[in-house]
Coordinates of C-alpha atoms and ligand atoms in Angstrom, one line a residue:
M210 CA 26.5 -6.5 -7.1
S211 CA 24.2 -5.0 -9.7
T212 CA 22.9 -1.5 -9.1
H213 CA 19.2 -1.2 -8.8
R214 CA 17.5 1.5 -10.9
V215 CA 15.0 3.3 -8.7
G216 CA 12.7 6.1 -9.7
V217 CA 12.1 8.6 -6.9
I218 CA 8.9 10.6 -6.8
G219 CA 9.3 12.9 -3.8
G220 CA 6.0 14.5 -4.7
D221 CA 4.3 17.2 -2.7
G222 CA 4.3 18.5 0.9
I223 CA 6.4 16.4 3.2
G224 CA 6.9 13.7 0.5
P225 CA 10.4 14.9 -0.5
E226 CA 11.4 15.3 3.2
V227 CA 10.6 11.7 4.2
V228 CA 11.9 10.2 1.0
A229 CA 15.3 12.0 1.6
E230 CA 15.5 10.2 5.0
A231 CA 14.6 6.9 3.4
L232 CA 17.4 7.2 0.9
K233 CA 19.8 8.2 3.6
V234 CA 19.0 5.1 5.5
V235 CA 19.3 2.9 2.4
A236 CA 22.8 4.3 1.7
A237 CA 23.8 3.7 5.4
A238 CA 22.7 0.1 5.0
G239 CA 25.3 -0.2 2.2
V240 CA 22.9 -0.6 -0.7
Q241 CA 23.8 1.3 -3.9
L242 CA 20.9 2.6 -5.9
D243 CA 21.0 4.2 -9.3
L244 CA 18.4 7.0 -8.7
G245 CA 16.4 9.0 -11.2
H246 CA 14.2 11.8 -9.8
Y247 CA 10.7 12.3 -11.3
D248 CA 8.8 15.5 -10.7
L249 CA 5.2 14.5 -10.4
G250 CA 2.3 15.5 -8.2
A251 CA 0.2 18.6 -7.4
D252 CA 3.1 21.1 -7.9
R253 CA 4.0 19.7 -11.3
Y254 CA 0.3 19.8 -12.3
L255 CA -0.1 23.4 -11.2
R256 CA 3.0 24.4 -13.1
T257 CA 2.5 22.5 -16.3
G258 CA -1.0 20.9 -16.4
D259 CA 0.6 17.4 -16.6
V260 CA -0.4 14.6 -14.3
L261 CA 1.5 11.6 -15.8
P262 CA 2.7 12.1 -19.3
D263 CA 2.9 8.8 -21.3
A264 CA 6.7 9.3 -21.9
V265 CA 7.3 9.5 -18.1
L266 CA 5.2 6.4 -17.5
D267 CA 7.3 4.6 -20.2
E268 CA 10.5 5.6 -18.4
L269 CA 9.1 4.3 -15.1
R270 CA 8.2 1.0 -16.7
A271 CA 11.8 0.3 -17.5
L272 CA 13.0 0.8 -13.9
D273 CA 13.5 -1.8 -11.1
A274 CA 11.4 0.0 -8.5
V275 CA 9.7 3.3 -7.7
L276 CA 9.8 5.0 -4.3
L277 CA 7.1 7.6 -3.8
G278 CA 6.8 10.1 -0.9
A279 CA 3.3 11.6 -1.1
V280 CA 1.3 13.5 -3.7
G281 CA -1.6 15.9 -3.2
P282 CA -2.4 19.6 -2.8
P283 CA -3.0 21.2 0.6
V284 CA -6.2 20.3 2.3
G285 CA -8.9 22.7 1.2
S286 CA -7.1 23.8 -1.9
T287 CA -9.3 23.9 -4.9
A288 CA -6.6 24.4 -7.5
V289 CA -6.3 20.7 -8.2
P290 CA -9.7 19.1 -9.2
P291 CA -10.7 16.4 -6.7
G292 CA -9.6 12.9 -7.8
L293 CA -7.4 14.1 -10.6
L294 CA -4.1 13.0 -9.0
E295 CA -5.6 10.0 -7.3
R296 CA -7.0 8.6 -10.6
G297 CA -4.5 10.2 -13.0
L298 CA -1.3 9.4 -11.1
L299 CA -1.6 7.0 -8.2
L300 CA -4.3 4.7 -9.5
R301 CA -3.0 4.9 -13.1
L302 CA 0.4 3.7 -11.9
R303 CA -1.3 0.8 -10.0
F304 CA -3.2 -0.2 -13.1
E305 CA -0.6 0.4 -15.8
L306 CA 2.2 -1.3 -13.9
D307 CA -0.2 -4.0 -12.7
L308 CA 0.6 -3.5 -9.1
Y309 CA -2.0 -6.0 -8.0
I310 CA -1.0 -6.3 -4.4
N311 CA -1.0 -3.6 -1.8
L312 CA 0.9 -5.1 1.1
R313 CA 0.7 -3.1 4.3
P314 CA 2.5 -4.4 7.5
F315 CA 1.6 -3.2 11.0
N316 CA 3.7 -3.7 14.1
G317 CA 3.3 -2.1 17.5
T318 CA 1.6 -2.5 20.8
G319 CA -2.1 -2.3 20.7
P320 CA -5.1 -3.0 22.8
G321 CA -4.6 -6.5 24.2
G322 CA -1.0 -7.0 23.3
D323 CA 1.5 -7.0 20.5
I324 CA 0.4 -6.4 16.9
D325 CA 2.3 -8.2 14.1
L326 CA -0.1 -8.3 11.1
A327 CA 0.0 -7.7 7.4
V328 CA -2.9 -6.7 5.2
V329 CA -2.9 -7.9 1.6
R330 CA -5.2 -5.5 -0.2
E331 CA -6.2 -6.3 -3.8
N332 CA -5.0 -3.2 -5.6
T333 CA -6.4 -3.1 -9.2
E334 CA -10.1 -4.0 -9.0
G335 CA -13.2 -3.7 -6.8
T336 CA -14.8 -0.3 -6.7
Y337 CA -11.5 1.3 -7.7
A338 CA -11.7 -0.1 -11.2
G339 CA -13.7 2.9 -12.5
E340 CA -16.8 1.0 -13.5
G341 CA -20.0 3.0 -13.5
G342 CA -21.2 6.4 -14.6
F343 CA -24.1 8.8 -14.5
L344 CA -27.5 8.9 -16.1
R345 CA -29.4 12.2 -16.3
R346 CA -26.6 14.0 -14.4
G347 CA -27.6 17.2 -12.9
T348 CA -31.3 16.5 -13.0
P349 CA -33.5 15.7 -10.0
H350 CA -33.6 12.1 -11.3
E351 CA -29.9 11.6 -11.8
V352 CA -28.4 8.2 -11.2
A353 CA -24.8 7.4 -10.3
T354 CA -23.5 3.9 -10.2
Q355 CA -20.0 2.7 -9.1
G356 CA -19.7 -1.0 -9.5
S357 CA -17.3 -3.4 -7.9
V358 CA -15.3 -5.3 -10.4
N359 CA -14.0 -8.7 -9.3
T360 CA -12.4 -11.0 -11.8
R361 CA -11.5 -14.6 -11.1
H362 CA -8.0 -13.9 -12.3
G363 CA -7.6 -10.8 -10.1
V364 CA -9.1 -12.3 -6.9
E365 CA -7.2 -15.6 -7.3
R366 CA -3.8 -14.1 -7.8
C367 CA -4.4 -11.9 -4.7
V368 CA -5.5 -14.7 -2.6
R369 CA -2.6 -16.9 -3.7
F370 CA -0.1 -14.1 -2.7
A371 CA -1.8 -13.9 0.7
F372 CA -1.6 -17.7 1.3
E373 CA 2.1 -17.7 0.3
L374 CA 2.8 -14.8 2.7
A375 CA 0.9 -16.5 5.5
R376 CA 2.9 -19.7 4.9
S377 CA 6.2 -17.8 5.2
R378 CA 5.3 -16.3 8.5
P379 CA 5.5 -18.0 11.9
R380 CA 1.8 -18.2 12.7
H381 CA 0.6 -19.5 9.3
H382 CA -2.7 -17.8 9.7
L383 CA -4.8 -16.1 7.1
T384 CA -8.2 -14.3 7.5
L385 CA -10.4 -13.4 4.6
V386 CA -12.3 -10.2 5.3
H387 CA -15.3 -9.4 3.1
K388 CA -19.1 -8.8 3.4
T389 CA -20.3 -12.1 1.9
N390 CA -23.6 -11.9 3.7
V391 CA -24.6 -8.8 1.7
L392 CA -22.3 -8.6 -1.3
T393 CA -23.4 -12.0 -2.4
F394 CA -21.9 -12.0 -5.9
A395 CA -18.5 -10.6 -5.2
G396 CA -18.3 -12.3 -1.8
D397 CA -19.2 -15.6 -3.3
L398 CA -16.4 -15.3 -5.8
W399 CA -13.9 -14.3 -3.1
Q400 CA -15.0 -17.1 -0.8
R401 CA -14.7 -19.8 -3.5
A402 CA -11.3 -18.5 -4.7
F403 CA -10.1 -18.4 -1.1
D404 CA -11.3 -22.0 -0.4
E405 CA -10.0 -23.4 -3.7
V406 CA -6.5 -21.8 -3.4
G407 CA -6.4 -22.7 0.3
A408 CA -6.6 -26.3 -0.7
D409 CA -3.0 -26.0 -1.9
F410 CA -1.9 -24.6 1.5
G411 CA -2.8 -27.2 4.1
E412 CA -0.3 -25.7 6.6
V413 CA -2.1 -22.4 6.7
E414 CA -5.0 -22.0 9.1
T415 CA -7.8 -19.9 7.8
A416 CA -10.6 -17.7 9.2
Y417 CA -13.3 -15.5 7.8
N418 CA -14.6 -12.2 9.2
H419 CA -17.2 -9.8 7.9
V420 CA -15.6 -6.4 7.5
D421 CA -17.7 -4.7 10.1
A422 CA -16.7 -7.3 12.7
A423 CA -13.1 -7.0 11.6
C424 CA -13.2 -3.3 12.5
I425 CA -14.2 -4.2 16.1
Y426 CA -11.5 -6.9 16.3
L427 CA -8.9 -4.5 15.0
V428 CA -9.7 -2.0 17.6
E429 CA -10.3 -4.4 20.6
A430 CA -7.9 -7.3 19.9
P431 CA -5.7 -6.7 16.8
G432 CA -3.2 -9.3 18.0
R433 CA -5.6 -12.0 16.8
Y434 CA -4.6 -11.2 13.2
D435 CA -1.6 -12.5 11.3
V436 CA -2.3 -12.0 7.6
I437 CA -5.6 -10.4 6.3
V438 CA -6.6 -10.6 2.7
T439 CA -9.4 -8.4 1.4
D440 CA -10.7 -6.3 -1.5
N441 CA -9.5 -2.9 -2.6
L442 CA -11.9 -0.6 -0.7
F443 CA -12.2 -2.7 2.4
G444 CA -8.4 -2.9 2.4
D445 CA -8.1 0.9 2.1
I446 CA -10.3 1.5 5.1
L447 CA -8.9 -1.4 7.2
T448 CA -5.3 -0.3 6.7
D449 CA -6.0 3.2 8.0
L450 CA -7.7 1.7 11.0
A451 CA -4.8 -0.8 11.5
G452 CA -2.4 2.1 11.3
A453 CA -4.3 4.1 13.9
V454 CA -4.3 1.3 16.4
S455 CA -0.7 0.2 15.9
G456 CA 1.2 3.5 16.5
G457 CA -0.3 6.0 14.0
I458 CA -0.2 6.6 10.3
G459 CA 3.3 8.0 10.7
L460 CA 4.6 4.4 10.9
A461 CA 2.4 2.8 8.2
A462 CA 4.4 1.6 5.2
S463 CA 3.2 0.0 1.9
A464 CA 4.3 -1.9 -1.1
N465 CA 2.3 -1.8 -4.3
L466 CA 3.6 -5.0 -5.8
N467 CA 3.7 -6.6 -9.2
P468 CA 4.7 -10.0 -7.9
A469 CA 4.8 -11.4 -11.5
R470 CA 7.6 -8.9 -12.0
T471 CA 6.5 -7.8 -15.5
G472 CA 7.5 -4.3 -14.3
P473 CA 8.6 -2.3 -11.3
S474 CA 6.8 -2.3 -8.0
L475 CA 6.1 1.0 -6.2
F476 CA 6.7 1.7 -2.5
E477 CA 5.2 4.5 -0.5
P478 CA 4.2 5.5 3.0
V479 CA 0.4 5.3 3.6
H480 CA 0.3 8.9 4.8
G481 CA -0.4 11.9 2.7
A482 CA 1.5 15.2 1.9
A483 CA 0.7 16.9 5.2
H484 CA 1.4 20.4 3.8
D485 CA 0.6 21.9 7.2
I486 CA 3.9 20.6 8.7
V487 CA 6.2 21.1 5.7
G488 CA 9.6 22.4 6.7
T489 CA 8.9 22.1 10.5
G490 CA 10.9 18.9 10.9
R491 CA 7.8 17.3 12.4
A492 CA 7.2 14.8 9.6
N493 CA 7.8 11.2 10.8
P494 CA 10.0 9.5 8.2
L495 CA 9.6 6.0 9.7
A496 CA 6.8 5.0 7.3
A497 CA 8.9 6.1 4.3
I498 CA 12.0 4.4 5.6
R499 CA 10.1 1.1 6.2
S500 CA 8.6 1.4 2.7
A501 CA 12.2 1.7 1.3
A502 CA 13.0 -1.5 3.3
M503 CA 10.1 -3.3 1.6
M504 CA 11.6 -2.1 -1.7
L505 CA 15.0 -3.5 -0.9
D506 CA 13.4 -6.8 0.1
H507 CA 11.7 -6.9 -3.3
L508 CA 15.0 -6.0 -5.0
G509 CA 16.6 -9.0 -3.4
E510 CA 18.5 -7.1 -0.7
A511 CA 16.9 -9.1 2.1
D512 CA 19.7 -8.6 4.6
A513 CA 19.7 -4.8 4.3
A514 CA 15.9 -4.8 4.3
A515 CA 15.7 -6.8 7.5
R516 CA 18.3 -4.5 9.2
I517 CA 16.4 -1.4 8.3
T518 CA 13.0 -2.9 9.3
K519 CA 14.4 -3.9 12.7
A520 CA 15.9 -0.5 13.2
V521 CA 12.6 1.2 12.3
L522 CA 10.6 -1.0 14.7
E523 CA 13.2 -0.4 17.5
C524 CA 12.9 3.4 17.0
A525 CA 9.2 3.2 16.8
R526 CA 9.1 1.2 20.1
A527 CA 11.5 3.6 21.8
G528 CA 9.5 6.6 20.6
T529 CA 11.1 9.3 18.5
G530 CA 10.4 12.0 21.2
G531 CA 11.1 15.4 20.0
A532 CA 13.5 14.3 17.3
S533 CA 13.2 16.1 14.0
T534 CA 12.6 14.4 10.6
S535 CA 16.3 14.3 9.8
E536 CA 17.3 13.3 13.4
V537 CA 14.9 10.3 13.2
G538 CA 16.6 9.4 9.8
D539 CA 20.0 9.7 11.6
L540 CA 18.8 7.5 14.4
V541 CA 17.7 4.7 12.1
A542 CA 20.8 5.1 9.9
E543 CA 23.1 4.7 12.9
R544 CA 21.4 1.4 13.8
V545 CA 21.6 -0.3 10.4
Ligands
LIG97 C1 -4.1 4.8 -0.1 C2 -4.8 6.1 -0.5 C3 -5.3 6.0 -2.0 C4 -6.3 4.8 -2.0 C5 -5.9 7.3 -2.6 C6 -5.0 8.5 -2.4 C7 -6.2 7.1 -4.1 O1 -5.9 6.4 0.3 O2 -3.1 4.5 -0.7 O3 -4.6 4.1 0.8 O4 -7.5 5.0 -1.8 O5 -5.8 3.7 -2.3
LIG98 MN1 -6.1 5.0 1.9

């Protein structure tokens, strides 16, 4: 068995705590990783002024995968300029490594029954692309634009990934979520790409929801969804909502994927650094552990990935009660 080279970015706040539990569970599942630790995030920035040096990015490029805990300063801290780590580290990694899919699975019991859905969020375009700017900034007549960039290539590869995922799941159902009634240019491109790619997937049943309606359905009847495909910003918002209705953000895992495998993919819990609970043992490591399972799946360790995911979902269902961060890690480790 070859050893997978994995870059670990514990990051800030509870990031290192939850990543340690994820690595504990991976080891318990019998998968060997060749780990390299990377010091990145708010702490590193405050110490050195570096966000993501090119040399570090080049090292990451050569790895098989990256596991990230969380990055960001404490809420309310002004020491790190707003958006610096988001744009300079997280989004830069998504763009540079071409992590064009953000896959976020949700399982739990919600209003109206069981939830077993996955959101496929386009991860390199839309309003996140950085298009736009200011005119006459700081004057009473200033103008700020922030356009949504949607390329045929980017939309199509995202939609195709979503159809393939839907085909692999028992329900074979895929919903496009957008706002085609108002965003008529971007929406038209998404709808046409969806219909055209869908022609290759006759066994997948499709639906379309406007994003505002999808918010209602996610709250009132999330069980209706199997796979959702959507753009970057809608996906950002919908996945926080889906996390909230399916057991809380402490369970929400994500995979930032480069399905073409031209470089490593990156795996991270959806939650942030939660500086307020650092060192208290209250951080829930299940999202990080499930993210590590997604990483193993991507690395070809499907069996270990399935065992870990099953154990995480069992622990989530049973409730982790008053168990501490490391006790939850132990509980999952015992079950794999
Ligand atoms: C997420 C986060 C990021 C995003 C931020 C931190 C840049 O909210 O992964 O969902 O908006 O994508
Ligand atoms: Mn988000």
